[in-house]
């Protein structure tokens, strides 16, 4: 039987001349290692295999860097040039001039994590192309005695090798569930007892002017002062370190708002101590889909190591289409990295989606549906049904718009606090059921 290979597969060999690569990223990575204050740490925290580099000269430079590191010598352009000279490879890679080119590229490339990911990602794509060629050849072997099912299994094994390259060795062993349950009871690691545990993510939403920004400021100051939000009692876990990255408000607005809140904490005998509350403004927003934006975030989180990180609002964290899940996913990846580095709880604010004029306004965040799935807790503020309480007392229902993963003690109703007290306080409506707490109107009095 004669078979004819489709024209598309005839062109596979041409792909070898244009395999995916980013030589500038490779240069920048090598340059960053040689210029870093701790090059060994960068090699450890953001590793790249020598075979991941597309250009052979970069593989040679990378090997020289590791040779110098293994001997415990300083990693810098001079020691790397000397190592390459000793190997007889300096002129082959382009000489000291090319090492200087790599060093210069480091100033314009992305951060170390992104560069390492970029190089590994493109290496895996090249491996995928090569594997695809091999799989195509398996299918086009004429008059073979091999069973098609066996060939398909062979193809799966080849694809699995590409998927697991450099990853399987990093996997932790699978644990028997009985052994897992025999471990010590971890208990709760509270940032604010009953409200937020370390590592948790919470998004608060409301309509425009609904009070969510004020609420987040109150939560942040209370936790930094060691106060439980809404009831003013001291936290049994004490004050926690807070970092607020405000991507919307300006200096004057922020100073007015926080001056009042700090004064309230002091009046209650729980003043915020120096070093407990850190703050940075970025009223123009920050694009966490870009390396520069991610680096801005990580520098602040790494410097402060907060117990609570407050960021937002969400719509100011990237410049793309708010409904595009790719942008939202890139932002959540950056936020999760920051949260994991500090092992902190995280609170964000978002605008609630517009209503259709029929029934109450929905409280889910505007934009990508990813924001519905990402946090452990999603809470929203909605005016109560009693018009007088809603207008005069700013009475609000606190409504979970995402199924909570564990029970928390957020109040069901909040309203405007009295002069000299916290902006928001919890309350029990006059028509609340004594057993369920359900109130048809939310009326304050």
Short mmCIF file of C-alpha atoms in Angstrom, two decimals:
data_model
loop_
_atom_site.label_atom_id
_atom_site.label_comp_id
_atom_site.label_asym_id
_atom_site.label_seq_id
_atom_site.Cartn_x
_atom_site.Cartn_y
_atom_site.Cartn_z
CA UNK A 1 0.00 0.00 0.00
CA UNK A 2 1.37 3.40 -0.98
CA UNK A 3 0.80 6.41 1.27
CA UNK A 4 1.31 10.06 0.46
CA UNK A 5 2.40 12.46 3.20
CA UNK A 6 0.35 15.65 3.32
CA UNK A 7 2.07 18.83 2.26
CA UNK A 8 1.72 20.25 5.80
CA UNK A 9 3.96 17.49 7.16
CA UNK A 10 6.49 17.96 4.36
CA UNK A 11 7.11 21.40 5.86
CA UNK A 12 7.91 20.12 9.36
CA UNK A 13 11.64 20.06 8.63
CA UNK A 14 11.50 23.78 7.87
CA UNK A 15 10.43 24.47 11.45
CA UNK A 16 13.97 23.68 12.58
CA UNK A 17 15.11 27.02 11.16
CA UNK A 18 12.58 29.02 13.21
CA UNK A 19 12.13 27.21 16.48
CA UNK A 20 10.70 29.38 19.27
CA UNK A 21 13.42 31.33 21.05
CA UNK A 22 14.12 34.62 22.79
CA UNK A 23 17.82 35.38 22.60
CA UNK A 24 17.35 38.69 24.41
CA UNK A 25 15.77 36.91 27.38
CA UNK A 26 18.67 34.45 27.44
CA UNK A 27 21.17 37.30 27.39
CA UNK A 28 19.32 39.16 30.14
CA UNK A 29 19.16 36.07 32.38
CA UNK A 30 22.89 35.39 32.05
CA UNK A 31 23.64 39.06 32.59
CA UNK A 32 21.47 39.21 35.71
CA UNK A 33 23.24 36.21 37.24
CA UNK A 34 26.66 37.78 36.72
CA UNK A 35 25.54 41.17 38.08
CA UNK A 36 23.35 39.97 40.96
CA UNK A 37 24.49 40.65 44.50
CA UNK A 38 23.88 36.95 45.17
CA UNK A 39 24.15 35.06 41.89
CA UNK A 40 24.00 31.67 43.62
CA UNK A 41 20.64 32.54 45.10
CA UNK A 42 19.30 33.48 41.69
CA UNK A 43 20.53 30.18 40.24
CA UNK A 44 18.80 28.36 43.09
CA UNK A 45 15.53 30.32 43.16
CA UNK A 46 15.12 30.75 39.40
CA UNK A 47 16.94 27.77 37.86
CA UNK A 48 17.38 27.15 34.14
CA UNK A 49 18.97 24.00 32.69
CA UNK A 50 21.82 24.43 30.25
CA UNK A 51 19.86 22.58 27.59
CA UNK A 52 17.04 25.13 27.92
CA UNK A 53 19.12 27.79 26.14
CA UNK A 54 18.59 28.04 22.39
CA UNK A 55 21.96 29.51 21.51
CA UNK A 56 24.91 27.12 22.10
CA UNK A 57 27.10 30.02 23.25
CA UNK A 58 24.60 30.70 26.02
CA UNK A 59 24.77 27.06 27.09
CA UNK A 60 28.55 27.39 27.35
CA UNK A 61 28.34 30.61 29.40
CA UNK A 62 25.73 29.04 31.67
CA UNK A 63 28.01 26.03 32.28
CA UNK A 64 30.90 28.36 33.12
CA UNK A 65 28.73 30.22 35.63
CA UNK A 66 27.87 26.96 37.38
CA UNK A 67 31.52 25.89 37.38
CA UNK A 68 32.48 29.12 39.13
CA UNK A 69 29.56 28.80 41.57
CA UNK A 70 30.45 25.19 42.41
CA UNK A 71 33.97 26.28 43.40
CA UNK A 72 32.55 28.94 45.72
CA UNK A 73 34.13 31.79 43.79
CA UNK A 74 32.39 35.13 43.22
CA UNK A 75 30.10 35.20 40.20
CA UNK A 76 30.85 38.30 38.14
CA UNK A 77 31.81 39.13 34.53
CA UNK A 78 35.51 38.83 35.33
CA UNK A 79 35.42 35.36 36.93
CA UNK A 80 33.15 34.08 34.16
CA UNK A 81 35.47 35.46 31.46
CA UNK A 82 38.45 33.82 33.21
CA UNK A 83 36.63 30.48 33.41
CA UNK A 84 35.75 30.60 29.72
CA UNK A 85 39.34 31.55 28.89
CA UNK A 86 40.62 28.55 30.85
CA UNK A 87 38.24 26.32 28.92
CA UNK A 88 39.38 27.80 25.63
CA UNK A 89 35.82 28.89 24.96
CA UNK A 90 35.94 32.66 25.48
CA UNK A 91 36.47 33.56 21.83
CA UNK A 92 33.92 30.94 20.78
CA UNK A 93 31.14 32.64 22.75
CA UNK A 94 32.01 36.11 21.47
CA UNK A 95 34.67 37.20 23.96
CA UNK A 96 34.42 39.65 26.83
CA UNK A 97 32.52 42.02 24.56
CA UNK A 98 29.63 39.54 24.34
CA UNK A 99 29.61 39.04 28.12
CA UNK A 100 29.28 42.82 28.40
CA UNK A 101 26.35 42.64 25.94
CA UNK A 102 24.62 40.13 28.23
CA UNK A 103 25.25 42.38 31.22
CA UNK A 104 23.74 45.33 29.38
CA UNK A 105 20.69 43.25 28.39
CA UNK A 106 20.03 42.62 32.09
CA UNK A 107 19.07 46.27 32.55
CA UNK A 108 16.30 46.05 29.95
CA UNK A 109 14.99 42.52 30.48
CA UNK A 110 12.24 41.40 32.83
CA UNK A 111 12.70 40.27 36.41
CA UNK A 112 14.65 37.08 37.15
CA UNK A 113 11.57 34.92 37.67
CA UNK A 114 10.01 35.93 34.36
CA UNK A 115 13.27 35.48 32.45
CA UNK A 116 13.76 31.97 33.84
CA UNK A 117 10.14 31.08 33.04
CA UNK A 118 10.46 32.50 29.52
CA UNK A 119 13.58 30.45 28.75
CA UNK A 120 12.11 27.23 30.16
CA UNK A 121 8.79 27.79 28.41
CA UNK A 122 10.38 28.25 24.98
CA UNK A 123 12.64 25.24 25.55
CA UNK A 124 9.57 23.14 26.26
CA UNK A 125 7.89 24.45 23.13
CA UNK A 126 10.92 23.45 21.06
CA UNK A 127 10.83 20.01 22.65
CA UNK A 128 7.14 19.79 21.82
CA UNK A 129 7.86 20.59 18.16
CA UNK A 130 10.57 17.93 18.03
CA UNK A 131 8.28 15.41 19.69
CA UNK A 132 5.49 16.28 17.28
CA UNK A 133 7.82 15.55 14.39
CA UNK A 134 8.74 12.17 15.88
CA UNK A 135 5.08 11.31 16.47
CA UNK A 136 4.21 12.28 12.90
CA UNK A 137 7.00 10.02 11.65
CA UNK A 138 5.56 7.13 13.65
CA UNK A 139 2.25 7.49 11.87
CA UNK A 140 3.81 7.70 8.41
CA UNK A 141 6.06 4.64 8.59
CA UNK A 142 4.84 2.65 5.55
CA UNK A 143 3.94 -1.06 5.68
CA UNK A 144 4.92 -1.32 9.35
CA UNK A 145 4.08 -4.37 11.39
CA UNK A 146 3.60 -2.25 14.51
CA UNK A 147 0.06 -2.07 15.86
CA UNK A 148 -1.49 1.42 15.65
CA UNK A 149 -2.44 1.19 19.32
CA UNK A 150 1.18 0.50 20.27
CA UNK A 151 2.29 3.47 18.20
CA UNK A 152 -0.31 5.66 19.93
CA UNK A 153 0.98 4.58 23.35
CA UNK A 154 4.50 5.37 22.21
CA UNK A 155 3.30 8.82 21.16
CA UNK A 156 1.72 9.36 24.59
CA UNK A 157 5.00 8.40 26.29
CA UNK A 158 6.89 10.89 24.13
CA UNK A 159 4.43 13.68 24.96
CA UNK A 160 4.58 12.79 28.67
CA UNK A 161 8.36 13.12 28.57
CA UNK A 162 8.00 16.69 27.27
CA UNK A 163 5.36 17.49 29.90
CA UNK A 164 7.43 16.22 32.83
CA UNK A 165 10.89 17.36 31.71
CA UNK A 166 12.69 18.81 34.71
CA UNK A 167 9.56 18.62 36.87
CA UNK A 168 9.06 15.05 38.03
CA UNK A 169 12.22 15.14 40.17
CA UNK A 170 10.81 18.15 42.05
CA UNK A 171 7.56 16.40 42.99
CA UNK A 172 7.03 15.60 46.66
CA UNK A 173 5.95 12.00 47.35
CA UNK A 174 2.25 11.17 47.45
CA UNK A 175 1.22 10.66 51.09
CA UNK A 176 -1.17 8.03 52.41
CA UNK A 177 -4.20 9.81 53.84
CA UNK A 178 -3.93 8.01 57.19
CA UNK A 179 -0.34 9.25 57.54
CA UNK A 180 -1.50 12.74 56.62
CA UNK A 181 -4.23 12.72 59.27
CA UNK A 182 -1.77 11.42 61.90
CA UNK A 183 0.17 14.69 61.65
CA UNK A 184 -0.13 17.41 64.30
CA UNK A 185 -3.33 19.45 64.35
CA UNK A 186 -2.39 22.70 62.58
CA UNK A 187 -5.17 24.68 64.24
CA UNK A 188 -5.82 28.18 62.94
CA UNK A 189 -3.16 30.76 62.17
CA UNK A 190 -5.28 33.86 62.60
CA UNK A 191 -4.43 37.28 61.28
CA UNK A 192 -7.69 38.49 62.83
CA UNK A 193 -9.43 35.81 64.95
CA UNK A 194 -12.70 34.66 63.45
CA UNK A 195 -12.29 36.89 60.42
CA UNK A 196 -9.14 36.11 58.44
CA UNK A 197 -6.57 33.34 58.57
CA UNK A 198 -3.07 33.56 57.15
CA UNK A 199 -3.03 32.68 53.45
CA UNK A 200 -6.70 33.47 52.79
CA UNK A 201 -7.94 35.77 50.03
CA UNK A 202 -11.04 37.93 50.33
CA UNK A 203 -12.62 40.31 47.81
CA UNK A 204 -15.08 42.99 48.95
CA UNK A 205 -17.50 44.51 46.45
CA UNK A 206 -20.15 47.22 46.39
CA UNK A 207 -21.60 49.74 44.00
CA UNK A 208 -19.93 53.07 43.39
CA UNK A 209 -19.75 54.99 46.67
CA UNK A 210 -20.93 51.93 48.54
CA UNK A 211 -18.32 52.20 51.28
CA UNK A 212 -16.00 49.33 50.42
CA UNK A 213 -12.85 51.49 50.39
CA UNK A 214 -13.68 52.86 53.84
CA UNK A 215 -14.36 49.33 55.06
CA UNK A 216 -11.00 48.02 53.84
CA UNK A 217 -9.18 50.93 55.48
CA UNK A 218 -10.95 50.17 58.75
CA UNK A 219 -10.04 46.48 58.57
CA UNK A 220 -6.41 47.33 57.81
CA UNK A 221 -6.03 49.81 60.67
CA UNK A 222 -7.83 47.56 63.16
CA UNK A 223 -5.59 44.59 62.37
CA UNK A 224 -2.46 46.77 62.57
CA UNK A 225 -3.64 48.06 65.96
CA UNK A 226 -4.61 44.63 67.28
CA UNK A 227 -8.35 45.34 67.29
CA UNK A 228 -11.14 43.10 66.03
CA UNK A 229 -13.01 44.83 63.18
CA UNK A 230 -16.53 46.11 63.97
CA UNK A 231 -16.64 45.48 67.74
CA UNK A 232 -13.49 47.28 68.94
CA UNK A 233 -12.34 44.48 71.25
CA UNK A 234 -8.61 43.74 71.48
CA UNK A 235 -7.49 40.76 69.40
CA UNK A 236 -6.16 37.86 71.46
CA UNK A 237 -3.49 37.44 68.76
CA UNK A 238 -2.29 41.01 69.06
CA UNK A 239 -1.34 43.52 66.38
CA UNK A 240 -0.28 42.26 62.96
CA UNK A 241 1.87 43.85 60.28
CA UNK A 242 -0.16 45.39 57.44
CA UNK A 243 0.84 46.55 53.97
CA UNK A 244 -1.63 48.61 51.92
CA UNK A 245 -0.90 49.21 48.23
CA UNK A 246 -3.48 51.77 47.13
CA UNK A 247 -3.75 52.00 43.36
CA UNK A 248 -6.51 54.60 43.22
CA UNK A 249 -6.43 57.38 45.84
CA UNK A 250 -4.04 60.32 45.98
CA UNK A 251 -1.84 61.54 48.85
CA UNK A 252 -4.27 64.17 50.19
CA UNK A 253 -7.24 61.80 50.24
CA UNK A 254 -5.27 59.03 51.89
CA UNK A 255 -3.78 61.27 54.58
CA UNK A 256 -7.24 62.57 55.55
CA UNK A 257 -8.78 59.09 55.72
CA UNK A 258 -5.99 57.38 57.62
CA UNK A 259 -5.40 60.28 60.03
CA UNK A 260 -8.96 59.88 61.27
CA UNK A 261 -8.69 56.10 61.62
CA UNK A 262 -5.35 56.24 63.44
CA UNK A 263 -6.84 58.83 65.84
CA UNK A 264 -9.80 56.55 66.56
CA UNK A 265 -7.48 53.63 67.34
CA UNK A 266 -5.49 55.87 69.70
CA UNK A 267 -8.68 57.07 71.44
CA UNK A 268 -9.54 53.43 72.14
CA UNK A 269 -6.14 52.90 73.73
CA UNK A 270 -4.88 50.76 70.84
CA UNK A 271 -2.66 53.11 68.85
CA UNK A 272 -0.91 51.70 65.78
CA UNK A 273 2.77 51.32 66.62
CA UNK A 274 5.55 52.32 64.24
CA UNK A 275 6.44 49.43 61.95
CA UNK A 276 2.97 47.84 62.05
CA UNK A 277 1.37 49.67 59.11
CA UNK A 278 3.16 50.18 55.80
CA UNK A 279 1.68 52.03 52.86
CA UNK A 280 2.39 52.94 49.26
CA UNK A 281 0.38 54.89 46.74
CA UNK A 282 0.12 54.22 43.03
CA UNK A 283 -2.89 56.32 41.96
CA UNK A 284 -2.11 55.71 38.30
CA UNK A 285 -2.53 51.98 38.87
CA UNK A 286 -0.08 49.15 38.26
CA UNK A 287 -0.08 46.59 35.44
CA UNK A 288 0.61 43.22 37.05
CA UNK A 289 0.56 41.54 33.63
CA UNK A 290 3.94 43.21 32.98
CA UNK A 291 7.29 42.38 34.53
CA UNK A 292 7.83 45.93 35.83
CA UNK A 293 4.48 45.91 37.63
CA UNK A 294 5.10 42.51 39.19
CA UNK A 295 8.55 43.62 40.32
CA UNK A 296 7.04 46.74 41.94
CA UNK A 297 4.63 44.56 43.90
CA UNK A 298 7.21 41.98 44.95
CA UNK A 299 9.77 44.55 46.11
CA UNK A 300 7.27 45.96 48.57
CA UNK A 301 6.00 42.62 49.81
CA UNK A 302 9.51 41.21 50.21
CA UNK A 303 10.63 44.32 52.13
CA UNK A 304 7.67 44.40 54.56
CA UNK A 305 6.67 40.70 54.83
CA UNK A 306 3.13 41.67 55.91
CA UNK A 307 0.62 39.51 57.77
CA UNK A 308 -2.15 41.27 55.84
CA UNK A 309 -1.78 42.62 52.30
CA UNK A 310 -4.45 45.01 51.03
CA UNK A 311 -4.31 45.75 47.29
CA UNK A 312 -6.56 47.35 44.78
CA UNK A 313 -8.97 48.12 43.43
CA UNK A 314 -8.85 45.21 41.00
CA UNK A 315 -9.65 47.28 37.92
CA UNK A 316 -6.42 49.26 38.46
CA UNK A 317 -4.19 46.17 38.48
CA UNK A 318 -3.93 45.75 34.70
CA UNK A 319 -4.53 47.79 31.57
CA UNK A 320 -6.23 45.17 29.40
CA UNK A 321 -9.83 44.15 28.81
CA UNK A 322 -11.34 43.54 32.29
CA UNK A 323 -13.43 40.69 30.86
CA UNK A 324 -10.42 38.87 29.37
CA UNK A 325 -9.58 35.91 31.60
CA UNK A 326 -5.97 35.91 30.38
CA UNK A 327 -5.37 39.30 31.99
CA UNK A 328 -7.20 38.31 35.15
CA UNK A 329 -5.22 35.09 35.40
CA UNK A 330 -1.92 36.93 35.04
CA UNK A 331 -2.96 39.30 37.84
CA UNK A 332 -4.01 36.45 40.15
CA UNK A 333 -0.70 34.66 39.52
CA UNK A 334 1.20 37.80 40.58
CA UNK A 335 -1.00 38.32 43.63
CA UNK A 336 -0.67 34.69 44.67
CA UNK A 337 3.09 34.89 44.40
CA UNK A 338 3.11 37.95 46.66
CA UNK A 339 0.76 36.26 49.13
CA UNK A 340 2.86 33.09 49.27
CA UNK A 341 6.16 34.96 49.64
CA UNK A 342 4.87 36.72 52.77
CA UNK A 343 2.46 33.95 53.86
CA UNK A 344 -0.07 36.71 54.33
CA UNK A 345 -3.82 37.09 54.21
CA UNK A 346 -4.97 39.24 51.32
CA UNK A 347 -7.90 41.63 50.89
CA UNK A 348 -8.91 43.33 47.65
CA UNK A 349 -11.77 45.54 46.58
CA UNK A 350 -13.70 45.45 43.33
CA UNK A 351 -16.66 47.22 41.78
CA UNK A 352 -19.85 45.18 41.71
CA UNK A 353 -21.31 44.40 38.30
CA UNK A 354 -24.04 46.68 36.95
CA UNK A 355 -27.61 45.62 37.53
CA UNK A 356 -30.32 45.32 34.89
CA UNK A 357 -32.84 47.42 36.82
CA UNK A 358 -34.80 44.36 37.89
CA UNK A 359 -34.21 43.38 41.49
CA UNK A 360 -31.18 44.12 43.67
CA UNK A 361 -27.86 44.89 42.04
CA UNK A 362 -25.62 41.81 41.82
CA UNK A 363 -22.51 41.88 43.99
CA UNK A 364 -20.16 39.70 41.96
CA UNK A 365 -17.04 41.59 40.79
CA UNK A 366 -17.20 43.24 37.41
CA UNK A 367 -14.97 41.64 34.78
CA UNK A 368 -13.66 38.13 34.27
CA UNK A 369 -15.46 35.21 35.88
CA UNK A 370 -12.11 34.16 37.34
CA UNK A 371 -12.67 36.64 40.17
CA UNK A 372 -15.69 34.58 41.22
CA UNK A 373 -13.58 31.45 41.64
CA UNK A 374 -10.24 32.74 42.90
CA UNK A 375 -10.80 34.01 46.48
CA UNK A 376 -11.69 31.94 49.52
CA UNK A 377 -14.25 34.59 50.46
CA UNK A 378 -16.28 37.06 48.44
CA UNK A 379 -18.29 39.63 50.40
CA UNK A 380 -20.48 42.49 49.22
CA UNK A 381 -22.25 45.52 50.68
CA UNK A 382 -25.85 46.19 49.62
CA UNK A 383 -28.26 48.83 51.01
CA UNK A 384 -30.95 47.34 53.25
CA UNK A 385 -34.56 47.35 52.14
CA UNK A 386 -35.67 49.89 54.77
CA UNK A 387 -35.16 53.17 52.91
CA UNK A 388 -34.70 55.35 56.00
CA UNK A 389 -32.05 53.06 57.50
CA UNK A 390 -30.29 52.74 54.15
CA UNK A 391 -30.15 56.49 53.56
CA UNK A 392 -29.79 58.08 57.00
CA UNK A 393 -27.70 55.39 58.71
CA UNK A 394 -26.05 53.87 55.62
CA UNK A 395 -27.30 50.48 56.78
CA UNK A 396 -25.93 47.68 54.61
CA UNK A 397 -26.37 43.97 54.32
CA UNK A 398 -23.11 42.03 54.20
CA UNK A 399 -23.78 39.38 51.57
CA UNK A 400 -21.42 36.56 50.59
CA UNK A 401 -21.41 36.32 46.80
CA UNK A 402 -19.09 33.32 46.85
CA UNK A 403 -19.65 30.17 48.87
CA UNK A 404 -17.33 30.46 51.86
CA UNK A 405 -14.79 27.65 52.23
CA UNK A 406 -14.99 27.91 56.02
CA UNK A 407 -17.32 29.73 58.38
CA UNK A 408 -16.25 33.22 59.45
CA UNK A 409 -17.71 35.84 61.78
CA UNK A 410 -18.26 38.74 59.38
CA UNK A 411 -21.39 40.62 60.53
CA UNK A 412 -24.61 40.22 58.58
CA UNK A 413 -25.43 43.93 58.89
CA UNK A 414 -23.25 47.05 59.20
CA UNK A 415 -24.11 50.70 59.45
CA UNK A 416 -22.41 54.06 59.78
CA UNK A 417 -20.65 54.57 63.11
CA UNK A 418 -21.19 57.56 65.37
CA UNK A 419 -18.87 60.56 65.33
CA UNK A 420 -15.51 59.69 66.85
CA UNK A 421 -16.00 55.95 66.35
CA UNK A 422 -15.13 53.55 63.57
CA UNK A 423 -16.82 54.36 60.22
CA UNK A 424 -18.60 50.99 60.14
CA UNK A 425 -20.15 49.06 63.03
CA UNK A 426 -22.23 45.91 63.17
CA UNK A 427 -25.86 45.97 64.32
CA UNK A 428 -28.90 43.74 64.74
CA UNK A 429 -32.05 44.88 62.87
CA UNK A 430 -35.15 45.46 64.98
CA UNK A 431 -37.07 42.78 63.05
CA UNK A 432 -34.30 40.16 63.08
CA UNK A 433 -35.44 36.65 63.98
CA UNK A 434 -33.99 35.83 67.41
CA UNK A 435 -32.87 32.38 66.27
CA UNK A 436 -31.84 32.76 62.61
CA UNK A 437 -30.95 36.47 62.56
CA UNK A 438 -32.91 36.86 59.30
CA UNK A 439 -34.38 40.31 58.81
CA UNK A 440 -36.81 41.19 55.98
CA UNK A 441 -36.02 44.91 56.07
CA UNK A 442 -32.68 45.42 57.81
CA UNK A 443 -34.29 48.34 59.71
CA UNK A 444 -31.98 49.85 62.29
CA UNK A 445 -34.68 51.26 64.52
#
